[in-house]
Short mmCIF file of C-alpha atoms in Angstrom, two decimals:
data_model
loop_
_atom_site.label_atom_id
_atom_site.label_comp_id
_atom_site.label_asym_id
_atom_site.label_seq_id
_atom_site.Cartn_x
_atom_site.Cartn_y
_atom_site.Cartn_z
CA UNK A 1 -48.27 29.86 1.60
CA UNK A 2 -47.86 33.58 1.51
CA UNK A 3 -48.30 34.06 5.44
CA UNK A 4 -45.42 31.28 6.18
CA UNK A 5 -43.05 32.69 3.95
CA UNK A 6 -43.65 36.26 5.44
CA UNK A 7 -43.49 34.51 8.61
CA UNK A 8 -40.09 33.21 7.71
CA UNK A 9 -38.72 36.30 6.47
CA UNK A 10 -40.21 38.51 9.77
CA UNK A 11 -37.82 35.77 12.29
CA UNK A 12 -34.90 37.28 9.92
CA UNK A 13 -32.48 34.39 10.62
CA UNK A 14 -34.24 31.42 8.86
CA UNK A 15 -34.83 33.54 6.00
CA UNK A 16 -30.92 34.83 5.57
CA UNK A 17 -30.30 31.21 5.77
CA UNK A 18 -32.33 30.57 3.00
CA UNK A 19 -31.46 33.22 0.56
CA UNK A 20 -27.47 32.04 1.78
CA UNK A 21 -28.84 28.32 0.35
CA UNK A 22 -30.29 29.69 -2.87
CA UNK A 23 -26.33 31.76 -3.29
CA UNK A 24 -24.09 28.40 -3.30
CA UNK A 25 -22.77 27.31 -6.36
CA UNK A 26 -20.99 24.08 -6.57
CA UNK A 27 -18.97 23.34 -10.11
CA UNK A 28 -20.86 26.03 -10.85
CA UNK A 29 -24.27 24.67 -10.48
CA UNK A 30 -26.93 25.86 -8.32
CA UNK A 31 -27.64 23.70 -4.24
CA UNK A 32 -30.66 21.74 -6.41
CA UNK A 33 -29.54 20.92 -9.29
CA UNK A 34 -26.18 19.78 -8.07
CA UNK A 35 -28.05 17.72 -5.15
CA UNK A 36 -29.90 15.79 -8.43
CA UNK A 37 -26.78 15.04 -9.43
CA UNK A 38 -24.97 13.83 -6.48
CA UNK A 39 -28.26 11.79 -5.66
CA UNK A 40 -27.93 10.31 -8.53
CA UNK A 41 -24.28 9.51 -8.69
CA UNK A 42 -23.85 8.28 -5.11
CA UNK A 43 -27.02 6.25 -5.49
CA UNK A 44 -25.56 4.11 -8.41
CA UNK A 45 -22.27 4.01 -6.86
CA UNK A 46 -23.73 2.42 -3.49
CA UNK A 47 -25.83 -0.14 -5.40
CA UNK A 48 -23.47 -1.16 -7.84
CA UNK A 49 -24.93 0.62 -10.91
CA UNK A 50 -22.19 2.92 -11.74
CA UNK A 51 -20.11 1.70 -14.47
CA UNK A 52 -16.91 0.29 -13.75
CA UNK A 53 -14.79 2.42 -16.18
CA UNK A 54 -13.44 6.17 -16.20
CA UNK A 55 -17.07 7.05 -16.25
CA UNK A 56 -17.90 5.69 -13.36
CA UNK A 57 -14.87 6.91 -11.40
CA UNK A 58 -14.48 10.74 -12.27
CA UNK A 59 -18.26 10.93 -11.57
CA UNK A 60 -17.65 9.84 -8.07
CA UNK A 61 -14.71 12.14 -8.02
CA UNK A 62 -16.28 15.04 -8.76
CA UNK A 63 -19.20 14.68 -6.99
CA UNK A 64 -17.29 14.29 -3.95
CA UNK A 65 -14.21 15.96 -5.00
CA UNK A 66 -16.51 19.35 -4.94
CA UNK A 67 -18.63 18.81 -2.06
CA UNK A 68 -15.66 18.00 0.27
CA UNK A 69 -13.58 21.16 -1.20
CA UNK A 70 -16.39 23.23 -0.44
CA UNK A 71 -16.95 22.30 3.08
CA UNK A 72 -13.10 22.22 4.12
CA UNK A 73 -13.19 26.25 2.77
CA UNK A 74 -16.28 26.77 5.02
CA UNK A 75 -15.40 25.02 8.13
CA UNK A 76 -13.94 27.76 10.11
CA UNK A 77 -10.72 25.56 11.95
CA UNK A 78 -9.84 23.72 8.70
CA UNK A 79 -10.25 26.75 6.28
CA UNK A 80 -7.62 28.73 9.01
CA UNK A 81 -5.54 26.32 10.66
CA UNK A 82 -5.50 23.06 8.58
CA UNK A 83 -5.04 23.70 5.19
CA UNK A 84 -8.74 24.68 3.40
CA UNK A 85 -10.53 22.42 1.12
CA UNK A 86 -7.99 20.98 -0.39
CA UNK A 87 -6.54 18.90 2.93
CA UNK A 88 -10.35 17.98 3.68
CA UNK A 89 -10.62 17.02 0.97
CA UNK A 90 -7.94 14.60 0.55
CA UNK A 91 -8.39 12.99 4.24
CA UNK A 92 -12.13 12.67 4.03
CA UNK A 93 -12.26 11.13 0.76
CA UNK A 94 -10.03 8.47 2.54
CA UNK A 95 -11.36 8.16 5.70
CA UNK A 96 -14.84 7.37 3.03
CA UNK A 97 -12.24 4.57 1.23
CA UNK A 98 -10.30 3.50 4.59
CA UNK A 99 -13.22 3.05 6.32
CA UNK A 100 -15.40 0.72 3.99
CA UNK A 101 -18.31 3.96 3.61
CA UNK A 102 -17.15 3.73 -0.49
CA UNK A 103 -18.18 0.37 -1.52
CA UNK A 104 -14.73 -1.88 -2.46
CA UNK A 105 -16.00 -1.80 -6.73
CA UNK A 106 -16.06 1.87 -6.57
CA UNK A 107 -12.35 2.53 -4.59
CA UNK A 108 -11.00 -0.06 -6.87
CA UNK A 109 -12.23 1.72 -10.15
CA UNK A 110 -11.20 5.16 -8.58
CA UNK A 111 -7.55 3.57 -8.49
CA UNK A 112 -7.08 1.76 -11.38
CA UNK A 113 -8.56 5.49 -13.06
CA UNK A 114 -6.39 7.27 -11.44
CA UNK A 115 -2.77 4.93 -11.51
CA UNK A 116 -3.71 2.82 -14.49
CA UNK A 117 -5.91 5.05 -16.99
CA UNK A 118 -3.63 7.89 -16.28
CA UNK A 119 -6.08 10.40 -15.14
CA UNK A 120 -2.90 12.19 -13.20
CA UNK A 121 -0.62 12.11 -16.07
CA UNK A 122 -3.33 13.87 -18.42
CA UNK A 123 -4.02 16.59 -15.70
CA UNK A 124 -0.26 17.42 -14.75
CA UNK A 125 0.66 16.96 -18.75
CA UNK A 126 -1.77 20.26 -19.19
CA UNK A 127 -0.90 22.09 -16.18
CA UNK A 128 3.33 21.76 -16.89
CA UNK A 129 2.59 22.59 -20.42
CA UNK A 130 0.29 25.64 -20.32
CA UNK A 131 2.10 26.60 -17.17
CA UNK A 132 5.88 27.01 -18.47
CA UNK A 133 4.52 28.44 -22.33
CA UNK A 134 2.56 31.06 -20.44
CA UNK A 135 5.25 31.86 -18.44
CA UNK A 136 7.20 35.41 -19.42
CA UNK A 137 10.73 34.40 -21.10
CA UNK A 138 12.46 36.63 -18.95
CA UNK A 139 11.19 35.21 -15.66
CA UNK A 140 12.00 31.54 -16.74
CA UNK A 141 15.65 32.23 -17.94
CA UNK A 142 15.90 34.02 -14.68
CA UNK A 143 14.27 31.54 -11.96
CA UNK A 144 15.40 27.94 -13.71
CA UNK A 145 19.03 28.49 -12.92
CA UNK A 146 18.37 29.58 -9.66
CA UNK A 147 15.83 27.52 -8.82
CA UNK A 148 17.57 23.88 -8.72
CA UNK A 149 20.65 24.93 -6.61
CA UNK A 150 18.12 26.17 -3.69
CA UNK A 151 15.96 23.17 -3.73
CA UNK A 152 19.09 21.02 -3.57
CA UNK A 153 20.82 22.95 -0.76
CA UNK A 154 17.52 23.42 1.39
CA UNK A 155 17.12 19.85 1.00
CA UNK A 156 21.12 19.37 1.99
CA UNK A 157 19.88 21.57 5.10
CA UNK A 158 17.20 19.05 5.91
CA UNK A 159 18.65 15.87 5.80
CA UNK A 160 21.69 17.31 8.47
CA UNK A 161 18.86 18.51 10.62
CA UNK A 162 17.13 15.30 10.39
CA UNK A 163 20.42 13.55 11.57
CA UNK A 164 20.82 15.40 14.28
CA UNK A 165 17.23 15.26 16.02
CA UNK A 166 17.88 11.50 15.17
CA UNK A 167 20.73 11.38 17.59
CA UNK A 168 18.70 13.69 20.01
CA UNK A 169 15.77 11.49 19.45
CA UNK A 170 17.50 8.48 20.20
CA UNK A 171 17.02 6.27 16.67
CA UNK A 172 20.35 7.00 15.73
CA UNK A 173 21.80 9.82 13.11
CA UNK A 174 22.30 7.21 9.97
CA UNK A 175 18.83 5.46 10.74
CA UNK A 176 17.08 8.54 10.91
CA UNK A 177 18.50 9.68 7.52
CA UNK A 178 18.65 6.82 5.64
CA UNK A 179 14.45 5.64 6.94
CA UNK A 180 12.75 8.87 7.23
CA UNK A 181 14.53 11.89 5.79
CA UNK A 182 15.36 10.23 2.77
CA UNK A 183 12.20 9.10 2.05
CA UNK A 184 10.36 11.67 2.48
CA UNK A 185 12.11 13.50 -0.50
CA UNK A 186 12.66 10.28 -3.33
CA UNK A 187 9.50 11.58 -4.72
CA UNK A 188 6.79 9.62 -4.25
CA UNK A 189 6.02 5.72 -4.24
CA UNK A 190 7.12 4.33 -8.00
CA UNK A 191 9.54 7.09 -8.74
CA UNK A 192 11.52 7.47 -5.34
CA UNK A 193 10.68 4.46 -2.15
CA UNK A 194 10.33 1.69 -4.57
CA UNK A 195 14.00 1.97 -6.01
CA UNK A 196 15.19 3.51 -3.17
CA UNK A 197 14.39 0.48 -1.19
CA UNK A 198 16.17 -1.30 -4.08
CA UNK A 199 19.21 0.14 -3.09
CA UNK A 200 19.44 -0.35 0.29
CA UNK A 201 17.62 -4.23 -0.20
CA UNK A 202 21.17 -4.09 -2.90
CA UNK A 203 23.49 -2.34 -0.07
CA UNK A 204 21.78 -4.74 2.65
CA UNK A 205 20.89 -7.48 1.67
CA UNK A 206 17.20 -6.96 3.43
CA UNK A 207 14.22 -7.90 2.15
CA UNK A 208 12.89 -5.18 0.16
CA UNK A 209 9.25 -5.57 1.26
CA UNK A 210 10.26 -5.48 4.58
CA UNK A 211 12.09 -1.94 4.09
CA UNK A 212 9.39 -0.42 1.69
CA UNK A 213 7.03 -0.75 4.66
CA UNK A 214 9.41 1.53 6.58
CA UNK A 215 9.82 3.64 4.31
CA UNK A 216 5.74 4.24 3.67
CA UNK A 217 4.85 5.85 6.58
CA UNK A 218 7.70 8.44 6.04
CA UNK A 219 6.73 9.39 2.44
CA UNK A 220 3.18 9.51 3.49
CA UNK A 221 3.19 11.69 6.62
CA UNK A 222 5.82 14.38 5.26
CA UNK A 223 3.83 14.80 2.32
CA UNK A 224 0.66 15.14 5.06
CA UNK A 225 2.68 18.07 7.12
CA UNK A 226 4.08 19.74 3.55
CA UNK A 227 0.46 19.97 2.76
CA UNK A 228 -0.35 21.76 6.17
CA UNK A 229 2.74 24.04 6.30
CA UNK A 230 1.79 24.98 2.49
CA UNK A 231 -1.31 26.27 3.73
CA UNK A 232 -0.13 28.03 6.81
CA UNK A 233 2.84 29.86 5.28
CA UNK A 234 0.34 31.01 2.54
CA UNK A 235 -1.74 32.24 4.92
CA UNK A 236 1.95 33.92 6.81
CA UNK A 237 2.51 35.73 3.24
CA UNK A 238 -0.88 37.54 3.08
CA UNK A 239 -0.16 39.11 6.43
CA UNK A 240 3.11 39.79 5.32
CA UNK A 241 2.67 41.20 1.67
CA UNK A 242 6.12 42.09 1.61
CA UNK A 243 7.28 38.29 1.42
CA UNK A 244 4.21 37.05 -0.49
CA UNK A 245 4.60 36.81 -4.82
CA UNK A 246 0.67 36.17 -4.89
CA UNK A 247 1.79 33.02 -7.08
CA UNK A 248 4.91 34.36 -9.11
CA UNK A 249 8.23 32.79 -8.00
CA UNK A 250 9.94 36.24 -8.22
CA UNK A 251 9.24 39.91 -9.04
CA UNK A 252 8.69 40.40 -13.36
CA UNK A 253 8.21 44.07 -15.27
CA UNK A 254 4.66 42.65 -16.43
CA UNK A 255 4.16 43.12 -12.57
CA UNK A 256 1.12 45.25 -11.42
CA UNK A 257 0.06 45.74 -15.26
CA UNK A 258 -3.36 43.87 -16.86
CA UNK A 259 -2.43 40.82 -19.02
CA UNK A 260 -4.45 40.61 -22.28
CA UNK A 261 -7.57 38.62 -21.70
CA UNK A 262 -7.96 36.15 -24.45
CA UNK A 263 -11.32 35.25 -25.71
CA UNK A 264 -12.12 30.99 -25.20
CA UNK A 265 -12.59 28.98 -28.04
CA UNK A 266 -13.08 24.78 -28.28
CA UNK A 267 -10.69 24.00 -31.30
CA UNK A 268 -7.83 25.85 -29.67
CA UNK A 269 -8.43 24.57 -26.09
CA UNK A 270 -8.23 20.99 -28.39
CA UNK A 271 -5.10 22.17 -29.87
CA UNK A 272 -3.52 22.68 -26.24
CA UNK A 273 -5.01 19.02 -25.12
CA UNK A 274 -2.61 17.56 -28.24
CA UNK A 275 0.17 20.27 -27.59
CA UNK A 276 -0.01 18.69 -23.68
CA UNK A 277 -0.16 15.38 -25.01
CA UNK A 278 2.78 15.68 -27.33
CA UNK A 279 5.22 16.91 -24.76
CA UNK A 280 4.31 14.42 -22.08
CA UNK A 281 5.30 11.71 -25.28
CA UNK A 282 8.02 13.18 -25.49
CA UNK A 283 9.11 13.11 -21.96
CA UNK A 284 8.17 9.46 -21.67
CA UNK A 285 10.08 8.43 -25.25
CA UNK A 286 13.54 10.33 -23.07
CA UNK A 287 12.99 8.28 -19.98
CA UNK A 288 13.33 4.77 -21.46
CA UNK A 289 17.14 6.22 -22.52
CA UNK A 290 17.40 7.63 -18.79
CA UNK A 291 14.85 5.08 -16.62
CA UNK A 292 15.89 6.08 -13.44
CA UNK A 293 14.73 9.67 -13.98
CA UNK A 294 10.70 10.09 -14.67
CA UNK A 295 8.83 11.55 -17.45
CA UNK A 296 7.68 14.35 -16.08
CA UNK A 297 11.25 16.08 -15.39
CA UNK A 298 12.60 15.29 -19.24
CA UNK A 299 8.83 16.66 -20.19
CA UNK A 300 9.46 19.76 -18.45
CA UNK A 301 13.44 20.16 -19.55
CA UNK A 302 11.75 19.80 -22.87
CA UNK A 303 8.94 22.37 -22.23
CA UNK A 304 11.57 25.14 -20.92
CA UNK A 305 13.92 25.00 -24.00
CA UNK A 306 10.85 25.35 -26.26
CA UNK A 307 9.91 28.51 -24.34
CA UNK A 308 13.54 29.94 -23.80
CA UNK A 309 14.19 29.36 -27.29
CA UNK A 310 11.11 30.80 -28.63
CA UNK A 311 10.12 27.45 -30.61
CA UNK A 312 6.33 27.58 -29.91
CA UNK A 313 4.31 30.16 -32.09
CA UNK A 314 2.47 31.78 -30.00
CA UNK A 315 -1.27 30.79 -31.12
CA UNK A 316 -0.23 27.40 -29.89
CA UNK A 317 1.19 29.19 -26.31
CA UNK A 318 -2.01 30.65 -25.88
CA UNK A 319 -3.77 27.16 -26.20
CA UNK A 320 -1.89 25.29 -24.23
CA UNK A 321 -2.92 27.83 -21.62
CA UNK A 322 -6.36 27.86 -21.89
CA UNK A 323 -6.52 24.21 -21.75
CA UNK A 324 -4.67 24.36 -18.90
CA UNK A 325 -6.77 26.16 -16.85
CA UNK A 326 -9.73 24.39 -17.84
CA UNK A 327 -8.16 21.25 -16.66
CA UNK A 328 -7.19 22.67 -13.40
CA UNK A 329 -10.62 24.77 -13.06
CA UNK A 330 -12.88 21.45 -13.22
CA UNK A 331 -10.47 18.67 -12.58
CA UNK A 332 -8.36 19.68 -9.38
CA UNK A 333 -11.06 19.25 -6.82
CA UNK A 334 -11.54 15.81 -8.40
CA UNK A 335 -8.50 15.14 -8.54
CA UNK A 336 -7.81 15.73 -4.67
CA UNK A 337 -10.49 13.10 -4.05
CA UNK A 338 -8.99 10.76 -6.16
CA UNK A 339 -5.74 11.30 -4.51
CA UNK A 340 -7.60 10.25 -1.09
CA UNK A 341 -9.37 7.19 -2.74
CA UNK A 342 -6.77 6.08 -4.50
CA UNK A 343 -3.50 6.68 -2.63
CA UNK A 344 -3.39 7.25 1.05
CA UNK A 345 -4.28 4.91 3.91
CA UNK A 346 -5.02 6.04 6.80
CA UNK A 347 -4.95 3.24 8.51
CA UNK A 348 -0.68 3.21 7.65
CA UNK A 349 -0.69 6.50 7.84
CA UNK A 350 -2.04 6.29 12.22
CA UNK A 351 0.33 3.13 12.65
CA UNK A 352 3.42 5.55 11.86
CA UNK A 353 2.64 8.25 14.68
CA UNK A 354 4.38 8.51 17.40
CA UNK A 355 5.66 11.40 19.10
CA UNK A 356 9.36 10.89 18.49
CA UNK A 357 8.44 10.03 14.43
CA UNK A 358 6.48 12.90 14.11
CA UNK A 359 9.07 15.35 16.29
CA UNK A 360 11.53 14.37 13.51
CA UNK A 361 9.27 14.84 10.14
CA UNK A 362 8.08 18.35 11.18
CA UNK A 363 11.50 19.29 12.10
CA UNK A 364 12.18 17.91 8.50
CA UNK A 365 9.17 19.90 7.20
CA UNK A 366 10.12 23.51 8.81
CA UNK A 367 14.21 23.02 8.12
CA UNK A 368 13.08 22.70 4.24
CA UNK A 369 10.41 25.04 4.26
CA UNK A 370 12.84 28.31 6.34
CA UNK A 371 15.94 27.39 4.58
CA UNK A 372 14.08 27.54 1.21
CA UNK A 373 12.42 30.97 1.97
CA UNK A 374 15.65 32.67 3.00
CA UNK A 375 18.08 31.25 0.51
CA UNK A 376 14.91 32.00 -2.24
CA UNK A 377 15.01 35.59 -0.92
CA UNK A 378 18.91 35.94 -1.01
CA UNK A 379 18.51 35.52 -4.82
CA UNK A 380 15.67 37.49 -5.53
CA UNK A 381 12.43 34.80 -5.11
CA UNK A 382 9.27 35.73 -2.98
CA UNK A 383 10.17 33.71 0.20
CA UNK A 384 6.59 32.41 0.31
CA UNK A 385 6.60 30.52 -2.89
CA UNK A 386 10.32 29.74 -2.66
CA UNK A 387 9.75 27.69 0.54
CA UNK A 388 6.59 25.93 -1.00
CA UNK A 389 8.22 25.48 -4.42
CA UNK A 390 11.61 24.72 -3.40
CA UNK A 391 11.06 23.12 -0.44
CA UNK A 392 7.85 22.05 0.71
CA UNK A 393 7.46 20.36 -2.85
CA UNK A 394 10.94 18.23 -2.47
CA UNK A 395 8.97 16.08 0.31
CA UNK A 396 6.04 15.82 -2.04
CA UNK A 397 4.79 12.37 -2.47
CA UNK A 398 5.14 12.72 -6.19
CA UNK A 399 2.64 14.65 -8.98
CA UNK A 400 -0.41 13.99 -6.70
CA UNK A 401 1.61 15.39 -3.97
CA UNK A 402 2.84 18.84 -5.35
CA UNK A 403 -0.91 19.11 -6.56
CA UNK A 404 -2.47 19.24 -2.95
CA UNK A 405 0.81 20.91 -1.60
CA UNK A 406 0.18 23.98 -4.13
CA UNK A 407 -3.89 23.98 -4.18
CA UNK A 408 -3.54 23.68 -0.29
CA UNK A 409 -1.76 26.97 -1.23
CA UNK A 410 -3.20 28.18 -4.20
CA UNK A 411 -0.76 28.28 -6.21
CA UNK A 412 -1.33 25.91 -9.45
CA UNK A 413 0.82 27.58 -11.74
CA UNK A 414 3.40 26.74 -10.15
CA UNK A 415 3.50 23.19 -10.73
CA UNK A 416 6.44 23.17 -13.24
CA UNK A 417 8.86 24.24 -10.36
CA UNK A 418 7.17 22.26 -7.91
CA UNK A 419 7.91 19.25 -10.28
CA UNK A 420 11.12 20.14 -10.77
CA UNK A 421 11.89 20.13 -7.19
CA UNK A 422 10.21 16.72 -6.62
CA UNK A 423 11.37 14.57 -9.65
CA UNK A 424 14.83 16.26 -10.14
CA UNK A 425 15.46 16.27 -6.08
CA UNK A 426 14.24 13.03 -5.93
CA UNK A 427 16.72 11.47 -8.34
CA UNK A 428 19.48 13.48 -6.50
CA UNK A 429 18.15 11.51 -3.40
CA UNK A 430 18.67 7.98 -5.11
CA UNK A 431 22.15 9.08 -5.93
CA UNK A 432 22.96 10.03 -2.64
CA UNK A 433 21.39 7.36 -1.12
CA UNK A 434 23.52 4.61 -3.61
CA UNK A 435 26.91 6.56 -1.23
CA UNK A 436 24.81 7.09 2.14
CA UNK A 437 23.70 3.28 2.38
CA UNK A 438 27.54 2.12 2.16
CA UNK A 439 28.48 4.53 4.67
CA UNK A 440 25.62 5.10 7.17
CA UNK A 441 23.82 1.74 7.02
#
């Protein structure tokens, strides 16, 4: 045994590959013991073992969730070009669930965990909450009353632009805004193209089915390209530090100095779970007052005035942030998987693309993304997570959306503005669109 592992180590390459093997950690766990796992896991899942309940589904999650992470940050063209792990991720957990690879027992319980269970409003409840009360006062008086108007008018920007390649395009300016630019920033499926095709169906007098299914592929493939462009001008800002916030919307005294490193603890990660909790009841209690605006903006209005006004003691600040980032440390790559699974097709998603559809959404996707950076930089944001925040996230496909849009990026703690670009921009959308329809359509 001796003489073949000399052997090994004396042809050099083998043996760095195996010392390389005995170095990966996934979820922390060494290549073995994490292989057990997964062996396990996929084994039950493929037989029909694997319990049909939350269980069942964020063990398939994870297990795939971190494997598919992994190899989208070590493939060379996806880690540079194509937006990392986190756009792998997504895609090849639903090429597994387009394709029939998942058995049909195991997709189902992955969505009915995901839209039913809730897993996505208990992982965005933590990450708004401990995101905006760890945020420095200062910073979100500053960036809140800046923030909205820029979204609003990059998104103003973007729906012009998309008229215009309509009527170079050929499907017409009004189409072309009302079908696909629209769309693509209502904010996802339940909160933005469902009523929005309510309106037109309303205006119309179409068959809402029939314009949903327009409407889809739109939606779907902007969100796609935001995801891609997130990752690309991330990539722009660290060769151009000078543009590039590393994360923070704009520039802060605390900046360049060590924050305080606070020492974990169980009970108050468990106070910042019901802190999280609390404040996404709340936001849900507003919304049946308001319906046609969701949860998550009221939850985050809510959030802000507690920080601003300097409500929350600060014990309770500090726990809502460390359950935050254990949430979004062991749930996010999970969580992209489940987005995959659970919520894109790609069979709809290959049905929508052709050349003149996509010419239009990417011209959609840079207008947003440009006009966001420079109008972020005219008052004082870091272009890079202006143009992600404020507009990338407005063509978000909801909270799943601004989730891969900013880990694509890396740039969690963001979240709070990236949901207030998507929920508040998308309810501006369904406004417009109630005036648009009457005189476009």
């Amino acid at each position: 045994m001796e003489k073949v592992l000399k052997s090994v180590q004396a042809a050099g390459l083998p043996g760095m590959r195996i010392e390389k093997l005995k170095e990966i950690k996934i979820m922390g766990m060494s290549l073995p013991m994490y292989l057990l796992a997964a062996i396990v896991i996929l084994y039950a899942a493929m037989t029909g073992i694997l319990p049909e309940n939350m269980v069942g589904a964020l063990a398939v999650m994870m297990i795939l969730g971190s494997a598919l992470n992994l190899m989208g940050n070590k493939i060379p063209m996806i880690r540079s070009y194509l937006g990392g792990g986190a756009v792998f991720c997504i895609f090849a957990s639903s090429a597994l669930a387009t394709f029939g690879i998942l058995p049909k027992v195991v997709v189902e319980n992955c969505k009915d965990f995901m839209n039913n269970v809730g897993f996505l409003d208990f992982y965005i409840a933590a990450l708004i909450t401990g995101s905006i009360l760890g945020m420095d006062r200062d910073l979100l008086k500053k960036a809140a009353v800046r923030f909205l108007p820029i979204s609003f008018l990059s998104m103003t920007c973007a729906v012009l632009m998309a008229g215009v390649m309509g009527i170079i395009t050929g499907r017409g300016f009004g189409e072309t805004i009302l079908y696909i630019a629209l769309p693509m920033m209502s904010g996802g499926m339940g909160a933005g193209v469902i009523p929005l095709s309510g309106i037109y169906a309303g205006a119309t007098g179409a068959d809402s089915a029939q314009i949903i299914s327009q409407m889809i592929p739109a939606s779907a493939v902007g969100n796609v390209l935001a995801i891609i462009c997130a990752a690309l001008i991330a990539k722009l800002g660290t060769a151009i530090p000078s543009i590039n916030g590393n994360g923070q919307l704009m520039p802060t005294k605390n900046d360049g100095k060590k924050t305080e490193k606070k020492e974990l603890d169980f009970t108050t990660m468990g106070m910042g779970l019901l802190f999280a909790m609390m404040f996404f009841t709340i936001g849900t209690l507003i919304s049946k007052i308001f319906p046609s605006v969701h949860a998550y903006a009221f939850m985050i209005i809510v959030v802000v005035i507690c920080k601003v006004a300097g409500i929350v003691p600060k014990k309770y600040e500090e726990a809502a942030v460390q359950w935050s980032q254990f949430v979004m440390k062991n749930f996010t790559s999970a969580l992209l998987a489940g987005i995959g699974i659970a919520l894109l097709d790609l069979k709809v998603l290959g049905a929508a693309l052709t050349p003149q559809f996509i010419l239009i959404t990417v011209v959609i996707i840079l207008t947003v993304a440009v006009c966001a950076g420079l109008f972020g930089k005219f008052v004082g944001f870091y272009p890079v997570e202006a143009s992600i925040t404020a507009g990338l996230c407005t063509n978000s496909m909801g909270g799943t959306g601004n989730i891969a849009v900013l880990s694509a990026s890396d740039r969690m703690g963001l979240i709070p503005f990236a949901q207030m670009a998507t929920r508040l921009g998308g309810a501006i959308v369904l406004i417009s669109a109630s005036f648009l329809i009457g005189i476009l359509g």
